[in-house]
PDB file of C-alpha atoms and ligand atoms in Angstrom:
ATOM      1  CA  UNK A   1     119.589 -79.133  10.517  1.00 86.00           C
ATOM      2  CA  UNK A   2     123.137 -78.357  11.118  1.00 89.00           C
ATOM      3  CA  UNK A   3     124.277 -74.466   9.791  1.00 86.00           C
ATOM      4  CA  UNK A   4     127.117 -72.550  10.035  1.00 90.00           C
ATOM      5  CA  UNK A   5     127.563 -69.177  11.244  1.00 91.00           C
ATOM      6  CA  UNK A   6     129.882 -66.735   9.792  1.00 93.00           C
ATOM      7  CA  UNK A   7     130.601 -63.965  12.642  1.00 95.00           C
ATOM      8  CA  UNK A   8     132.401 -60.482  11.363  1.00 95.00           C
ATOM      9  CA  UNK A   9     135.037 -61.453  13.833  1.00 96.00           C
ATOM     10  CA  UNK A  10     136.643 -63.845  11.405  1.00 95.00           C
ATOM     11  CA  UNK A  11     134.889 -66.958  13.266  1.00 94.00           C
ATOM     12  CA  UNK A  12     133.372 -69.776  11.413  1.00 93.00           C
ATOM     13  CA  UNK A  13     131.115 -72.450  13.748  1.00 90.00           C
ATOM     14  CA  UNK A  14     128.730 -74.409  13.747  1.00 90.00           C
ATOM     15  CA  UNK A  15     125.143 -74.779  14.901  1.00 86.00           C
ATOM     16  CA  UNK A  16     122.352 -77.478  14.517  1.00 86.00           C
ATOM     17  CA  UNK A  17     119.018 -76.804  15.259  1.00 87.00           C
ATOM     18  CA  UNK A  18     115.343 -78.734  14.878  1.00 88.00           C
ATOM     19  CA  UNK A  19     113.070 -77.684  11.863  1.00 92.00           C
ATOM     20  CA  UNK A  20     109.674 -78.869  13.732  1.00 94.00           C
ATOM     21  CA  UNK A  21     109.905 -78.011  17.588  1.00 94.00           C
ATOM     22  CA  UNK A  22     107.102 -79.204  19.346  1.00 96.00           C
ATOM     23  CA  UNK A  23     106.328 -77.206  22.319  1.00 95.00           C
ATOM     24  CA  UNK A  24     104.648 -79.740  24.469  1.00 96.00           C
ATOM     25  CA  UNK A  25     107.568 -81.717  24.187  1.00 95.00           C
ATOM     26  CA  UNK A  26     109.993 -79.117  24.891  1.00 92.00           C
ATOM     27  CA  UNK A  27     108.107 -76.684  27.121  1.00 91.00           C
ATOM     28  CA  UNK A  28     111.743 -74.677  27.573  1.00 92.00           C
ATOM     29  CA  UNK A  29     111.169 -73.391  23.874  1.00 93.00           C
ATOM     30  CA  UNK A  30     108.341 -71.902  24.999  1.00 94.00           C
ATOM     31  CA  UNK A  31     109.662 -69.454  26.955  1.00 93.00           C
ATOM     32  CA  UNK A  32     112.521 -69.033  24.792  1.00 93.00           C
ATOM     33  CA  UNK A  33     110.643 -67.993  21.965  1.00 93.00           C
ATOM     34  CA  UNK A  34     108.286 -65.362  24.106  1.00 92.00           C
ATOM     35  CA  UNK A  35     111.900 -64.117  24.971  1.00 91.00           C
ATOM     36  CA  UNK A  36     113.712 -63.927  22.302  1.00 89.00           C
ATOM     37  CA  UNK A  37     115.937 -66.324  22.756  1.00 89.00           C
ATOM     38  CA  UNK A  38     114.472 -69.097  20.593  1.00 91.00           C
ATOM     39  CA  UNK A  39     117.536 -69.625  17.700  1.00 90.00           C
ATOM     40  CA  UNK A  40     119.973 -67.294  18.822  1.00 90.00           C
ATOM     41  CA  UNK A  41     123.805 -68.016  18.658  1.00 89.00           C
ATOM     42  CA  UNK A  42     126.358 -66.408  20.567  1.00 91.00           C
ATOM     43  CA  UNK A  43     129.622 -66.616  18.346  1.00 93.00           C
ATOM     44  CA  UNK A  44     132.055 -68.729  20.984  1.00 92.00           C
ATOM     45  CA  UNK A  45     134.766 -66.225  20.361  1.00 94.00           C
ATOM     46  CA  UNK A  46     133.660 -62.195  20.508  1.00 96.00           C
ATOM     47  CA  UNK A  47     130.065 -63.159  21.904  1.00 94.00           C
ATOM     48  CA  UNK A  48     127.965 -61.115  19.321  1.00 94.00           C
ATOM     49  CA  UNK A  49     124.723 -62.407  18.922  1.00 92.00           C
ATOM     50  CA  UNK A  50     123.339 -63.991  15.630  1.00 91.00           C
ATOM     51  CA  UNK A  51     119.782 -64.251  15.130  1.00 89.00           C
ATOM     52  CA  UNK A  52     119.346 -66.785  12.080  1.00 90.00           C
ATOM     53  CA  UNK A  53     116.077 -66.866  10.919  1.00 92.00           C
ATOM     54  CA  UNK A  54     115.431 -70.289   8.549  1.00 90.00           C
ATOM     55  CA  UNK A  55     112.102 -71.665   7.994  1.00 92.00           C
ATOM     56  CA  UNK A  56     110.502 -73.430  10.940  1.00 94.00           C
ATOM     57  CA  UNK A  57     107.121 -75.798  11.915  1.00 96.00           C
ATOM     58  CA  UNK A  58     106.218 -75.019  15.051  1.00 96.00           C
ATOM     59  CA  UNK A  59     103.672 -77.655  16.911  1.00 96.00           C
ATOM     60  CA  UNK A  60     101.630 -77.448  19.784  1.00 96.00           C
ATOM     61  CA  UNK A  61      99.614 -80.259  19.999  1.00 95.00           C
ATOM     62  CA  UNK A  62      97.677 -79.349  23.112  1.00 94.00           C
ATOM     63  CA  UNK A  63      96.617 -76.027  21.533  1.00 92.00           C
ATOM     64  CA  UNK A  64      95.732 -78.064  18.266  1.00 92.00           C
ATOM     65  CA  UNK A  65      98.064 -75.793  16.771  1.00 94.00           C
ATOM     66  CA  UNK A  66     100.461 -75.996  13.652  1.00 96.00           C
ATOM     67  CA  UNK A  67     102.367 -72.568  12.532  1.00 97.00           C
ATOM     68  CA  UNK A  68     104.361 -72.321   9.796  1.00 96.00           C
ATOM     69  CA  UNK A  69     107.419 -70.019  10.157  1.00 96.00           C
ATOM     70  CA  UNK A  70     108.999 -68.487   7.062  1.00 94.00           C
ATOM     71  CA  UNK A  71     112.346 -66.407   7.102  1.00 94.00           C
ATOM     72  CA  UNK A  72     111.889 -62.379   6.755  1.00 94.00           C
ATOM     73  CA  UNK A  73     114.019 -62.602   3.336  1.00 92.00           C
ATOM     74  CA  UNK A  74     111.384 -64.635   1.765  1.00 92.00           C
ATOM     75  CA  UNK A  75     108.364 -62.274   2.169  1.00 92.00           C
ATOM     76  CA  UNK A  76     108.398 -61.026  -1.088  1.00 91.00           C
ATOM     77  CA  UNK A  77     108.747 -64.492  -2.809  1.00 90.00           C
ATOM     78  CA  UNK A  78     105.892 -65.613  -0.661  1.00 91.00           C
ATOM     79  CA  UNK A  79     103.649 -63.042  -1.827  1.00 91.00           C
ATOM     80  CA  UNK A  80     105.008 -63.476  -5.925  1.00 88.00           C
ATOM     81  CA  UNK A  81     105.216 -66.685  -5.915  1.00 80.00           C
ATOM     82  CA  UNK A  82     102.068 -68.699  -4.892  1.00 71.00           C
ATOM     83  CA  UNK A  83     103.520 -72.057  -5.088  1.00 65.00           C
ATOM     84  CA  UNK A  84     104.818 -71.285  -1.212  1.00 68.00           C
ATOM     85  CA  UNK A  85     101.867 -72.911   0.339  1.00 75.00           C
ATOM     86  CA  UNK A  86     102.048 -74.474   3.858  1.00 80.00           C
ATOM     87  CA  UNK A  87      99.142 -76.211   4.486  1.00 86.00           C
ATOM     88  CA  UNK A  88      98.601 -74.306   7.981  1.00 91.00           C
ATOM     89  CA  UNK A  89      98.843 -70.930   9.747  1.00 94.00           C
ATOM     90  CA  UNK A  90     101.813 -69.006   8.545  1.00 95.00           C
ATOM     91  CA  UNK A  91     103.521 -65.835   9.644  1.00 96.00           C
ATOM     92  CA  UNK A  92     106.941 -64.081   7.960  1.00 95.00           C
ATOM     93  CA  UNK A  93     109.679 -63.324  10.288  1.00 95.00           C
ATOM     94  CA  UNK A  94     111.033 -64.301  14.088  1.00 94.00           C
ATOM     95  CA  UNK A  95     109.082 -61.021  15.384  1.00 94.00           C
ATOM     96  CA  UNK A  96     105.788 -62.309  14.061  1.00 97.00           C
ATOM     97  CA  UNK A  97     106.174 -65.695  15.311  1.00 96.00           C
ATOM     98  CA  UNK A  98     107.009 -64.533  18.711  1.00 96.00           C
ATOM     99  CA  UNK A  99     103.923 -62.112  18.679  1.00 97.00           C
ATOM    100  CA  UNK A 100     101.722 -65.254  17.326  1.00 97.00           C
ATOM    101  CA  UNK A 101     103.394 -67.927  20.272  1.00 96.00           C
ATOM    102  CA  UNK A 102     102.359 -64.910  23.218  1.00 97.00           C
ATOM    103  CA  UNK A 103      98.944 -64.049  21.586  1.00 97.00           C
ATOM    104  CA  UNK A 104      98.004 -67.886  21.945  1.00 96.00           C
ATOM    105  CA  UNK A 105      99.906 -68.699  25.067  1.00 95.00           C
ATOM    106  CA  UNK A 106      97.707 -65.767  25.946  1.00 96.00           C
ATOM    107  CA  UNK A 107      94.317 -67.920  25.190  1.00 95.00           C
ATOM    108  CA  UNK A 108      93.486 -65.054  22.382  1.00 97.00           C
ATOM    109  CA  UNK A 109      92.445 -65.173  19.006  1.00 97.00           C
ATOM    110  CA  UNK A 110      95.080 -63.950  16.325  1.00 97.00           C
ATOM    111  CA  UNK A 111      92.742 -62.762  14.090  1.00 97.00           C
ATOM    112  CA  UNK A 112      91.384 -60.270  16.855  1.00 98.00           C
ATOM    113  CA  UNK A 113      94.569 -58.955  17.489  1.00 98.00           C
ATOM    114  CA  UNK A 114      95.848 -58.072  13.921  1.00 98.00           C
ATOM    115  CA  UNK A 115      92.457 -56.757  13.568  1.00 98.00           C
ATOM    116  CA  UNK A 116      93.103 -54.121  16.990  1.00 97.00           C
ATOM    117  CA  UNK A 117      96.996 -54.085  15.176  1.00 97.00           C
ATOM    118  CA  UNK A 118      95.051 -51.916  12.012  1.00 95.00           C
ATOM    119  CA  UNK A 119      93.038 -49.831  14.428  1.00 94.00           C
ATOM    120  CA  UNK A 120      96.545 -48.718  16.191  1.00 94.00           C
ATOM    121  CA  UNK A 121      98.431 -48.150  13.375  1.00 91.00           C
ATOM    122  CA  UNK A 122      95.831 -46.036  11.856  1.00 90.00           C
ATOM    123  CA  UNK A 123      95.596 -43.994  14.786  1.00 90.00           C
ATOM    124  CA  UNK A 124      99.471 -43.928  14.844  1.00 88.00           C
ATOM    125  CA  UNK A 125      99.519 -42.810  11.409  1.00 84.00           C
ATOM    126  CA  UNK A 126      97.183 -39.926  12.363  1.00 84.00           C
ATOM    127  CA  UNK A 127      98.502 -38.792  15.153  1.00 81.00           C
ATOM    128  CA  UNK A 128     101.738 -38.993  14.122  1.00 75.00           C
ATOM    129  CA  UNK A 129     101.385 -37.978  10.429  1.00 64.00           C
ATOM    130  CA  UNK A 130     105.533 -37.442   9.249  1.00 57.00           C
ATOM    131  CA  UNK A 131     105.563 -39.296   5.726  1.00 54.00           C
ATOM    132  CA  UNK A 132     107.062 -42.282   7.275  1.00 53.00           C
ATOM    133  CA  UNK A 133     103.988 -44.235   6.851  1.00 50.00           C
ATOM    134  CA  UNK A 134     104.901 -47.752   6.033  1.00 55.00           C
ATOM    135  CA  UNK A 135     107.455 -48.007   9.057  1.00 77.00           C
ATOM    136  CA  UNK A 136     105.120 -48.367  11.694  1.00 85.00           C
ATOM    137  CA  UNK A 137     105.322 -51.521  13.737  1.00 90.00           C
ATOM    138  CA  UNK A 138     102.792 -52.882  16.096  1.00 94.00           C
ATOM    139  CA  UNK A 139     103.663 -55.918  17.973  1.00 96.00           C
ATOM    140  CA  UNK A 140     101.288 -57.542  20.706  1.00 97.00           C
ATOM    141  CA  UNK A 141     103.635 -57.449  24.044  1.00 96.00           C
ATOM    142  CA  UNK A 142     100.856 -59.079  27.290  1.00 97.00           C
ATOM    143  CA  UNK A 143      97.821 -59.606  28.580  1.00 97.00           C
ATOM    144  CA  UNK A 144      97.358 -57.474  31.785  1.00 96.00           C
ATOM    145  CA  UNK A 145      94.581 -57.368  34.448  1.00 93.00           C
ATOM    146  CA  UNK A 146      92.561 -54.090  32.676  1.00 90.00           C
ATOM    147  CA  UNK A 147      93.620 -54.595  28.770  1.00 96.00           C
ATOM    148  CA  UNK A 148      96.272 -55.999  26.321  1.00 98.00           C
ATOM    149  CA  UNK A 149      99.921 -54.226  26.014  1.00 98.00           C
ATOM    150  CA  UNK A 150     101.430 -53.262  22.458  1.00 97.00           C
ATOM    151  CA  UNK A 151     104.340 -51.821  21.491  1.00 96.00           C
ATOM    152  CA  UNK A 152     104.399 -49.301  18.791  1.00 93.00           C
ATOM    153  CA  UNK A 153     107.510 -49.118  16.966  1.00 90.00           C
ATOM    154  CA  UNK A 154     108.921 -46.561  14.021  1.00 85.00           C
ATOM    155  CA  UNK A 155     107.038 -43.168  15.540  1.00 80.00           C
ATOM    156  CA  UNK A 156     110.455 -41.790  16.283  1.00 78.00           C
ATOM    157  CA  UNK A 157     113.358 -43.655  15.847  1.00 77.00           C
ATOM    158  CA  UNK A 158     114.541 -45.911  17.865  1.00 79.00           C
ATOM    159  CA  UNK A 159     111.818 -45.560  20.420  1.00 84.00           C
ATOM    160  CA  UNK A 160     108.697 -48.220  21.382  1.00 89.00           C
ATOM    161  CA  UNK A 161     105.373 -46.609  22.606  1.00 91.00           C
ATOM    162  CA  UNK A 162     103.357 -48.541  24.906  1.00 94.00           C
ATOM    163  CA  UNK A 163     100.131 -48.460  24.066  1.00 94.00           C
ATOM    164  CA  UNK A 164      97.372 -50.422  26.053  1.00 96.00           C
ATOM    165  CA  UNK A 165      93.545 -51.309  25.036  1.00 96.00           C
ATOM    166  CA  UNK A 166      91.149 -52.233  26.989  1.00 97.00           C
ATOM    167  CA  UNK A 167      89.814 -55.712  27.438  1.00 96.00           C
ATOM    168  CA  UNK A 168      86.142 -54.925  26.120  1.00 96.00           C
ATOM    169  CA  UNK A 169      87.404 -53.500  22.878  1.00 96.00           C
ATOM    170  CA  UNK A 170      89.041 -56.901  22.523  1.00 97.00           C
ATOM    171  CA  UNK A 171      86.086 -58.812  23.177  1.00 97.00           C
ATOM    172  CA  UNK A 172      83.818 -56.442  20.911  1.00 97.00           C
ATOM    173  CA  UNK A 173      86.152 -57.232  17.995  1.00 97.00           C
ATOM    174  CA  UNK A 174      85.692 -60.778  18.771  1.00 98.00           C
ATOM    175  CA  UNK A 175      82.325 -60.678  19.177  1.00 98.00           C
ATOM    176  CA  UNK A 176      82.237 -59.103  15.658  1.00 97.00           C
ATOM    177  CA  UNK A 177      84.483 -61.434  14.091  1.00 97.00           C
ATOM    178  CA  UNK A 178      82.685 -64.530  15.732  1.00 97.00           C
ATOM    179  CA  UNK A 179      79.464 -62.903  14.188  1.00 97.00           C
ATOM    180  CA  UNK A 180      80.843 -62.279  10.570  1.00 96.00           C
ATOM    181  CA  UNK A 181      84.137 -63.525  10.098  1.00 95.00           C
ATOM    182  CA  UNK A 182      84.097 -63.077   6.375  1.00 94.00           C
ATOM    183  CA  UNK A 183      83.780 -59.357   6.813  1.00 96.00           C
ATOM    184  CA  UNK A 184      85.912 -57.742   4.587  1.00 96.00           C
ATOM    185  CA  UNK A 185      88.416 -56.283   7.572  1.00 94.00           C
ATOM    186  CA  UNK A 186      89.166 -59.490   8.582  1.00 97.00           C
ATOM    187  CA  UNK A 187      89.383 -61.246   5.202  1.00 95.00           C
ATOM    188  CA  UNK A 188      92.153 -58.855   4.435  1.00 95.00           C
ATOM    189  CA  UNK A 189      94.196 -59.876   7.260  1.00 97.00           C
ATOM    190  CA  UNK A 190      94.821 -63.128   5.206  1.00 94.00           C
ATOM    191  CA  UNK A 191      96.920 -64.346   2.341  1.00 94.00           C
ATOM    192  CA  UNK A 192      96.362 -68.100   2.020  1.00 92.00           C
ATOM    193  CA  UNK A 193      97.592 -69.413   5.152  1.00 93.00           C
ATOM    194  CA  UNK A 194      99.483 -66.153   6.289  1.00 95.00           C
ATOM    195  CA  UNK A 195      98.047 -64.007   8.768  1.00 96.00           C
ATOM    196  CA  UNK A 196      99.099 -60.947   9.505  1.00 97.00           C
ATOM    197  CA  UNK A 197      98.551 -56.388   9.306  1.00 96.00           C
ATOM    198  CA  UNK A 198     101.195 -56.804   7.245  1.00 94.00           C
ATOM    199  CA  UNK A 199      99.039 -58.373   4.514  1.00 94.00           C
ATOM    200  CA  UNK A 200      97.212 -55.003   4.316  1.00 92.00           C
ATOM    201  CA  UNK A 201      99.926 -52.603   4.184  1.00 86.00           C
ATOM    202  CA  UNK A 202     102.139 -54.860   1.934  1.00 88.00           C
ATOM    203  CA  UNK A 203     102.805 -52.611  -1.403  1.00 85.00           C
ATOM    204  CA  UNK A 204     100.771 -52.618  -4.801  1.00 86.00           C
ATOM    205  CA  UNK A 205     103.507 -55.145  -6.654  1.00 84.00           C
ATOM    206  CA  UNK A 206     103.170 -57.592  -4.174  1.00 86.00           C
ATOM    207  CA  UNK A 207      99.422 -57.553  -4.475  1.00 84.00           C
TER     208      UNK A 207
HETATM  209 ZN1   ZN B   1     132.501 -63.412  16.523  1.00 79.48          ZN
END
């Protein structure tokens, strides 16, 4: 798909870019997106970056996996309008595709980590109890040799927390979720096809 960028600088150009990227074929992508440099434009003239988001298929056929990747700005019509169905896993926003791609580059299972995501924002919330409860962020960052790395974001402004877990709580949670997945934590982690903490802290109206 070809697009056109308009930067504040007055310059008008032109981009093209692939709506299904399959990551076996292009293994490049792969690290791009991890990065955060998967669909992002420098404008040719002033060099700001632009960070499109459009709606994406991601395939990785040796991982047997399909993800669906919808822009930020269509959250809310997701949620309203029910006709927005891809047929496979789905996730809302650049972010959460770039947490999904690590998480199973990582060999982990997606569900288990938005599960650990409501345990930290809870705890966040808690802990850090100033009214500003629906801006917490909690985005899987790596796998390390003694636990998994988050990043915590919305505590105070414009910082991230680190905040590690140990490997055995992961592998409790997916010993509990490979024992009941229907269990009513889990279930709520889903819309349809989408899964994600957002789904639980999404407000009443879009319920
Ligand atoms: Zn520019």
């Amino acid at each position: 798909m070809k697009i056109n960028i308009s930067c504040p600088c007055g310059n008008n150009f032109p981009f093209s870019f692939e709506e299904e990227v399959d990551i076996d074929k292009n293994p490049n992508h792969l690290e791009d997106i991890q990065q955060g440099k998967f669909l992002s434009f420098d404008c040719p003239s002033c060099f700001k970056q632009h960070k499109p988001e459009y709606k994406i298929i991601i395939i990785w056929k040796s991982r047997n996996y399909k993800l669906a990747v919808i822009p930020e700005l269509d959250r809310n019509m997701f949620y309203i309008k029910k006709k927005e169905n891809p047929p496979f896993e789905t996730v809302i926003g650049f972010p959460e595709m770039i947490d999904r791609i690590k998480v199973l580059n990582d060999n982990l299972e997606p569900v288990v980590i938005e599960a650990i995501k409501t345990f930290l924002i809870a705890k966040a919330m808690e802990s850090y109890n100033d009214n500003n409860d629906n801006n917490i962020n909690v985005w899987y960052h790596r796998k390390t040799d003694d636990g998994l790395e988050f990043h915590l974001e919305g505590i105070k402004q414009d910082e991230v927390a680190v905040v590690k877990i140990p490997l055995d709580m992961y592998a409790k949670t997916l010993q509990d979720y490979e024992k009941n997945p229907q269990k009513a934590l889990f279930a709520s982690l889903r819309v349809r096809k989408y899964l994600s903490v957002q789904n639980i802290y999404r407000p009443d109206v879009l319920k």
